[in-house]
GROMACS .gro file of C-alpha atoms in nm:
model
  298
    1MET     CA    1 -10.360  13.976  13.564
    2ILE     CA    2 -10.458  13.894  13.205
    3ASP     CA    3 -10.141  14.055  13.068
    4LYS     CA    4  -9.933  13.846  13.308
    5LEU     CA    5 -10.119  13.531  13.202
    6GLU     CA    6 -10.041  13.623  12.839
    7PHE     CA    7  -9.674  13.638  12.942
    8LEU     CA    8  -9.703  13.294  13.099
    9LEU     CA    9  -9.848  13.150  12.777
   10ALA     CA   10  -9.566  13.309  12.577
   11LEU     CA   11  -9.315  13.143  12.809
   12ALA     CA   12  -9.489  12.807  12.755
   13ARG     CA   13  -9.457  12.851  12.379
   14GLU     CA   14  -9.099  12.974  12.367
   15GLN     CA   15  -8.949  12.786  12.665
   16ASN     CA   16  -8.708  13.078  12.696
   17PHE     CA   17  -8.738  13.404  12.893
   18SER     CA   18  -8.558  13.619  12.637
   19LYS     CA   19  -8.757  13.492  12.336
   20ALA     CA   20  -9.087  13.513  12.526
   21ALA     CA   21  -9.012  13.872  12.631
   22GLU     CA   22  -8.932  13.963  12.270
   23GLN     CA   23  -9.257  13.805  12.152
   24CYS     CA   24  -9.449  14.011  12.411
   25GLY     CA   25  -9.268  14.333  12.315
   26VAL     CA   26  -9.107  14.397  12.653
   27THR     CA   27  -8.758  14.376  12.797
   28GLN     CA   28  -8.649  14.057  12.969
   29PRO     CA   29  -8.626  14.224  13.315
   30THR     CA   30  -8.982  14.354  13.274
   31PHE     CA   31  -9.100  14.010  13.161
   32SER     CA   32  -8.928  13.828  13.448
   33ALA     CA   33  -9.066  14.078  13.700
   34ALA     CA   34  -9.420  14.021  13.568
   35ILE     CA   35  -9.388  13.644  13.611
   36LYS     CA   36  -9.253  13.696  13.964
   37GLN     CA   37  -9.545  13.929  14.044
   38LEU     CA   38  -9.786  13.662  13.918
   39GLU     CA   39  -9.620  13.407  14.147
   40ASP     CA   40  -9.649  13.647  14.441
   41THR     CA   41 -10.015  13.715  14.367
   42LEU     CA   42 -10.102  13.345  14.345
   43GLY     CA   43  -9.874  13.248  14.632
   44VAL     CA   44  -9.703  12.961  14.446
   45MET     CA   45  -9.389  12.906  14.243
   46LEU     CA   46  -9.483  12.866  13.877
   47VAL     CA   47  -9.148  12.834  13.700
   48GLN     CA   48  -8.842  12.620  13.767
   49ARG     CA   49  -8.543  12.836  13.692
   50THR     CA   50  -8.176  12.890  13.760
   51SER     CA   51  -8.007  13.131  13.526
   52ARG     CA   52  -8.239  13.004  13.254
   53PHE     CA   53  -8.585  12.853  13.207
   54ILE     CA   54  -8.601  12.484  13.306
   55GLY     CA   55  -8.973  12.415  13.309
   56PHE     CA   56  -9.298  12.471  13.496
   57THR     CA   57  -9.373  12.345  13.843
   58THR     CA   58  -9.676  12.123  13.903
   59GLU     CA   59  -9.861  12.434  14.020
   60GLY     CA   60  -9.738  12.616  13.711
   61GLU     CA   61  -9.886  12.350  13.480
   62HIS     CA   62 -10.222  12.387  13.656
   63VAL     CA   63 -10.207  12.765  13.621
   64LEU     CA   64 -10.124  12.725  13.251
   65ASP     CA   65 -10.449  12.533  13.198
   66TRP     CA   66 -10.644  12.811  13.371
   67ALA     CA   67 -10.448  13.077  13.181
   68ARG     CA   68 -10.542  12.929  12.843
   69GLY     CA   69 -10.910  12.945  12.930
   70ILE     CA   70 -10.898  13.292  13.089
   71VAL     CA   71 -10.693  13.447  12.808
   72ALA     CA   72 -10.910  13.281  12.543
   73ASP     CA   73 -11.224  13.417  12.710
   74ALA     CA   74 -11.073  13.766  12.736
   75ARG     CA   75 -10.979  13.762  12.368
   76ALA     CA   76 -11.324  13.634  12.275
   77MET     CA   77 -11.489  13.911  12.476
   78ARG     CA   78 -11.279  14.181  12.307
   79GLN     CA   79 -11.347  14.032  11.965
   80ASP     CA   80 -11.719  14.007  12.036
   81LEU     CA   81 -11.736  14.374  12.137
   82GLN     CA   82 -11.536  14.473  11.829
   83THR     CA   83 -11.775  14.274  11.609
   84LEU     CA   84 -12.073  14.456  11.760
   85LYS     CA   85 -11.910  14.791  11.673
   86LYS     CA   86 -11.754  14.720  11.333
   87GLY     CA   87 -11.885  14.386  11.211
   88LEU     CA   88 -11.667  14.077  11.175
   89SER     CA   89 -11.303  14.176  11.129
   90GLY     CA   90 -10.956  14.084  11.244
   91ARG     CA   91 -10.712  13.808  11.149
   92LEU     CA   92 -10.772  13.435  11.138
   93ARG     CA   93 -10.464  13.220  11.195
   94ILE     CA   94 -10.488  12.868  11.054
   95ALA     CA   95 -10.222  12.595  11.066
   96ALA     CA   96 -10.253  12.306  10.819
   97ILE     CA   97 -10.072  11.981  10.751
   98PRO     CA   98  -9.883  11.994  10.416
   99THR     CA   99 -10.119  11.750  10.241
  100ALA     CA  100 -10.418  11.971  10.325
  101LEU     CA  101 -10.266  12.308  10.230
  102PRO     CA  102 -10.417  12.318   9.878
  103MET     CA  103 -10.762  12.271  10.032
  104VAL     CA  104 -10.733  12.576  10.257
  105SER     CA  105 -10.842  12.808   9.977
  106ALA     CA  106 -11.173  12.619   9.954
  107LEU     CA  107 -11.235  12.740  10.309
  108THR     CA  108 -11.085  13.087  10.310
  109THR     CA  109 -11.216  13.210   9.973
  110PRO     CA  110 -11.591  13.180  10.047
  111PHE     CA  111 -11.526  13.296  10.404
  112ARG     CA  112 -11.367  13.619  10.281
  113ALA     CA  113 -11.650  13.670  10.031
  114ARG     CA  114 -11.892  13.676  10.329
  115HIS     CA  115 -11.658  13.867  10.560
  116PRO     CA  116 -11.432  14.096  10.352
  117ASN     CA  117 -11.276  14.268  10.654
  118VAL     CA  118 -11.113  13.947  10.780
  119LYS     CA  119 -10.748  13.874  10.700
  120PHE     CA  120 -10.572  13.537  10.711
  121THR     CA  121 -10.240  13.388  10.813
  122ILE     CA  122 -10.187  13.030  10.688
  123LEU     CA  123  -9.902  12.820  10.829
  124SER     CA  124  -9.772  12.476  10.730
  125ARG     CA  125  -9.710  12.257  11.035
  126THR     CA  126  -9.705  11.894  11.144
  127SER     CA  127 -10.016  11.747  11.304
  128ILE     CA  128  -9.850  11.745  11.647
  129GLU     CA  129  -9.746  12.109  11.612
  130ILE     CA  130 -10.098  12.206  11.506
  131LEU     CA  131 -10.259  12.062  11.818
  132SER     CA  132 -10.003  12.235  12.039
  133MET     CA  133 -10.052  12.569  11.861
  134VAL     CA  134 -10.431  12.552  11.887
  135GLU     CA  135 -10.414  12.462  12.255
  136ASN     CA  136 -10.166  12.741  12.332
  137LEU     CA  137 -10.369  13.003  12.139
  138GLU     CA  138 -10.096  13.055  11.876
  139VAL     CA  139 -10.349  12.986  11.599
  140ASP     CA  140 -10.727  12.998  11.590
  141ALA     CA  141 -10.778  12.668  11.409
  142GLY     CA  142 -10.604  12.377  11.243
  143LEU     CA  143 -10.661  12.161  10.938
  144THR     CA  144 -10.537  11.812  11.017
  145TYR     CA  145 -10.617  11.442  11.054
  146ILE     CA  146 -10.898  11.386  11.301
  147ASP     CA  147 -10.919  11.005  11.306
  148ASN     CA  148 -10.563  10.876  11.319
  149GLU     CA  149 -10.399  10.999  11.640
  150PRO     CA  150 -10.538  11.136  11.972
  151LEU     CA  151 -10.665  11.493  11.944
  152GLY     CA  152 -10.719  11.563  12.312
  153ARG     CA  153 -10.974  11.830  12.392
  154MET     CA  154 -11.062  11.963  12.048
  155ARG     CA  155 -11.383  12.047  11.867
  156THR     CA  156 -11.376  11.897  11.518
  157VAL     CA  157 -11.555  11.950  11.187
  158PRO     CA  158 -11.496  11.658  10.943
  159LEU     CA  159 -11.430  11.793  10.594
  160TYR     CA  160 -11.326  11.515  10.355
  161LEU     CA  161 -11.169  11.172  10.326
  162GLU     CA  162 -10.806  11.147  10.219
  163GLN     CA  163 -10.750  10.865   9.968
  164TYR     CA  164 -10.410  10.772   9.830
  165ARG     CA  165 -10.265  10.758   9.481
  166LEU     CA  166  -9.934  10.654   9.334
  167LEU     CA  167  -9.810  10.955   9.141
  168THR     CA  168  -9.572  10.840   8.870
  169SER     CA  169  -9.477  10.873   8.504
  170GLU     CA  170  -9.676  10.670   8.253
  171SER     CA  171  -9.345  10.525   8.132
  172SER     CA  172  -9.249  10.395   8.477
  173PRO     CA  173  -9.276  10.021   8.560
  174LEU     CA  174  -9.623  10.070   8.718
  175GLY     CA  175  -9.726  10.366   8.506
  176ASP     CA  176  -9.966  10.174   8.279
  177ARG     CA  177 -10.171  10.018   8.560
  178ASP     CA  178 -10.532  10.101   8.652
  179GLN     CA  179 -10.453  10.027   9.016
  180VAL     CA  180 -10.160   9.907   9.224
  181THR     CA  181 -10.118   9.738   9.561
  182TRP     CA  182  -9.923   9.870   9.858
  183ALA     CA  183  -9.690   9.571   9.821
  184GLU     CA  184  -9.608   9.680   9.467
  185VAL     CA  185  -9.557  10.040   9.577
  186ALA     CA  186  -9.312   9.920   9.843
  187ASP     CA  187  -9.091   9.772   9.569
  188ILE     CA  188  -9.022  10.099   9.386
  189PRO     CA  189  -8.805  10.398   9.485
  190LEU     CA  190  -9.020  10.674   9.634
  191CYS     CA  191  -8.985  11.034   9.742
  192LEU     CA  192  -9.191  11.092  10.057
  193LEU     CA  193  -9.259  11.338  10.335
  194THR     CA  194  -9.023  11.334  10.632
  195PRO     CA  195  -9.096  11.091  10.921
  196ASP     CA  196  -9.224  11.370  11.152
  197MET     CA  197  -9.525  11.412  10.923
  198GLN     CA  198  -9.838  11.211  11.004
  199ASN     CA  199  -9.896  11.139  10.634
  200ARG     CA  200  -9.558  10.963  10.626
  201ARG     CA  201  -9.646  10.760  10.937
  202ILE     CA  202  -9.973  10.655  10.769
  203ILE     CA  203  -9.790  10.549  10.453
  204ASP     CA  204  -9.530  10.357  10.654
  205ARG     CA  205  -9.808  10.163  10.829
  206LEU     CA  206  -9.986  10.087  10.502
  207LEU     CA  207  -9.667   9.961  10.343
  208GLY     CA  208  -9.603   9.756  10.657
  209THR     CA  209  -9.937   9.575  10.618
  210SER     CA  210  -9.795   9.430  10.295
  211ASN     CA  211  -9.464   9.337  10.456
  212GLY     CA  212  -9.305   9.631  10.279
  213ARG     CA  213  -9.108   9.920  10.418
  214ALA     CA  214  -9.063  10.274  10.292
  215GLU     CA  215  -8.707  10.335  10.181
  216PRO     CA  216  -8.739  10.674  10.011
  217THR     CA  217  -8.465  10.804   9.786
  218LEU     CA  218  -8.570  11.159   9.879
  219GLU     CA  219  -8.748  11.308  10.180
  220SER     CA  220  -8.894  11.657  10.225
  221ASN     CA  221  -9.143  11.835  10.451
  222SER     CA  222  -9.289  12.003  10.141
  223MET     CA  223  -9.537  11.839   9.904
  224ILE     CA  224  -9.438  12.092   9.638
  225VAL     CA  225  -9.080  11.961   9.649
  226LEU     CA  226  -9.206  11.604   9.607
  227PHE     CA  227  -9.440  11.703   9.324
  228SER     CA  228  -9.168  11.893   9.138
  229HIS     CA  229  -8.948  11.583   9.143
  230VAL     CA  230  -9.229  11.357   9.023
  231ARG     CA  231  -9.297  11.598   8.735
  232THR     CA  232  -8.949  11.522   8.596
  233GLY     CA  233  -9.073  11.172   8.515
  234ARG     CA  234  -8.791  11.008   8.711
  235TRP     CA  235  -8.950  10.990   9.056
  236ALA     CA  236  -9.267  10.853   9.216
  237THR     CA  237  -9.455  10.940   9.533
  238VAL     CA  238  -9.770  10.857   9.727
  239MET     CA  239 -10.004  11.153   9.742
  240PRO     CA  240 -10.361  11.219   9.858
  241GLU     CA  241 -10.608  11.217   9.568
  242LYS     CA  242 -10.741  11.570   9.627
  243LEU     CA  243 -10.388  11.709   9.651
  244ALA     CA  244 -10.287  11.546   9.321
  245ASP     CA  245 -10.599  11.686   9.154
  246THR     CA  246 -10.528  12.034   9.291
  247LEU     CA  247 -10.163  12.039   9.183
  248GLY     CA  248 -10.259  11.914   8.837
  249LEU     CA  249 -10.133  11.624   8.627
  250THR     CA  250  -9.932  11.655   8.306
  251ASP     CA  251  -9.993  11.448   7.994
  252HIS     CA  252  -9.728  11.198   8.106
  253LEU     CA  253  -9.805  11.191   8.479
  254ARG     CA  254 -10.062  10.954   8.629
  255ALA     CA  255 -10.236  10.927   8.967
  256ILE     CA  256 -10.306  10.555   9.018
  257PRO     CA  257 -10.535  10.426   9.296
  258ILE     CA  258 -10.360  10.214   9.559
  259VAL     CA  259 -10.551   9.911   9.693
  260GLU     CA  260 -10.501   9.604   9.911
  261PRO     CA  261 -10.568   9.746  10.155
  262SER     CA  262 -10.785  10.037  10.044
  263ALA     CA  263 -10.734  10.316  10.297
  264VAL     CA  264 -10.893  10.650  10.379
  265HIS     CA  265 -10.835  10.900  10.658
  266GLN     CA  266 -11.051  11.191  10.771
  267ILE     CA  267 -10.926  11.547  10.735
  268GLY     CA  268 -11.107  11.812  10.935
  269LEU     CA  269 -11.101  12.148  11.107
  270VAL     CA  270 -11.001  12.158  11.474
  271VAL     CA  271 -11.073  12.448  11.709
  272PRO     CA  272 -11.050  12.490  12.087
  273PRO     CA  273 -11.347  12.336  12.274
  274ARG     CA  274 -11.437  12.663  12.444
  275GLU     CA  275 -11.777  12.826  12.481
  276PRO     CA  276 -11.853  13.083  12.380
  277MET     CA  277 -11.626  13.071  12.077
  278THR     CA  278 -11.483  13.388  11.933
  279PRO     CA  279 -11.693  13.541  11.653
  280LEU     CA  280 -11.414  13.457  11.405
  281SER     CA  281 -11.402  13.093  11.513
  282THR     CA  282 -11.782  13.068  11.508
  283ALA     CA  283 -11.788  13.197  11.149
  284LEU     CA  284 -11.504  12.963  11.049
  285VAL     CA  285 -11.682  12.658  11.190
  286ALA     CA  286 -11.998  12.759  11.004
  287GLU     CA  287 -11.801  12.791  10.679
  288ALA     CA  288 -11.631  12.455  10.734
  289THR     CA  289 -11.969  12.291  10.796
  290GLN     CA  290 -12.096  12.423  10.462
  291LEU     CA  291 -11.775  12.316  10.285
  292ALA     CA  292 -11.807  11.963  10.424
  293LYS     CA  293 -12.147  11.929  10.253
  294VAL     CA  294 -11.978  12.007   9.920
  295LEU     CA  295 -11.671  11.788   9.970
  296THR     CA  296 -11.855  11.487  10.115
  297PRO     CA  297 -12.218  11.506   9.998
  298GLN     CA  298 -12.457  11.260  10.159
   0.00000   0.00000   0.00000
């Protein structure tokens, strides 16, 4: 039953029988037969299908919710037993928004010092993708905004406040200022993240409060791409303060506070709201709690 529920979760992620079968390491006929057997066992139709996957039935959506909890508990049980035998080990999968990626090492480095047998996979994703991946058990945790858009059923650990800076050359029109307003930022050409990124939606709203509108001359889903352009001295961007500090400023590059309005947003760790948590997730939450004391001391 648990293996078949794993198949169902794979189908929810991939929305395609062939890709889901490949992800589960079985042939498509074997995969399709397992889903059909699950339907027969439960006595309901779970999947709408013709020659291809269309979607889940109402009953299928309900079973998906149960499947996430059952599979998560089964994985947690196996991991707990493995921890009793060998100590904490395995792989932690973390998805992070691009603006928070440089901060991941502040979490993973001390974690690995305490638990050297744990390995990591770090993925860059949008905030919407992160919530979906955590819910569907594709990753163990996410690093994302926790105060700007609905999180649904997530356990959160606040880590730090994201504050914004204009990153520009000292020779640019605003480069000699101690601070700038959002209205002034709206008047200069910018390179920004793509509109699917929550950071971009935040910036668009802040510019809108000053009757401005973002009209970037360059868009990318990578902060490294934006930073490399700003380093040429011919571009400007809006970047979180901690990210600018992590990437490093050159002698001719400045990070200028943006005010009117002053704005901050909370970045934090999100994990599934399940009890008991897996030993890996429990250790990660503990590490994040300690990190938060360093990043935002009382």
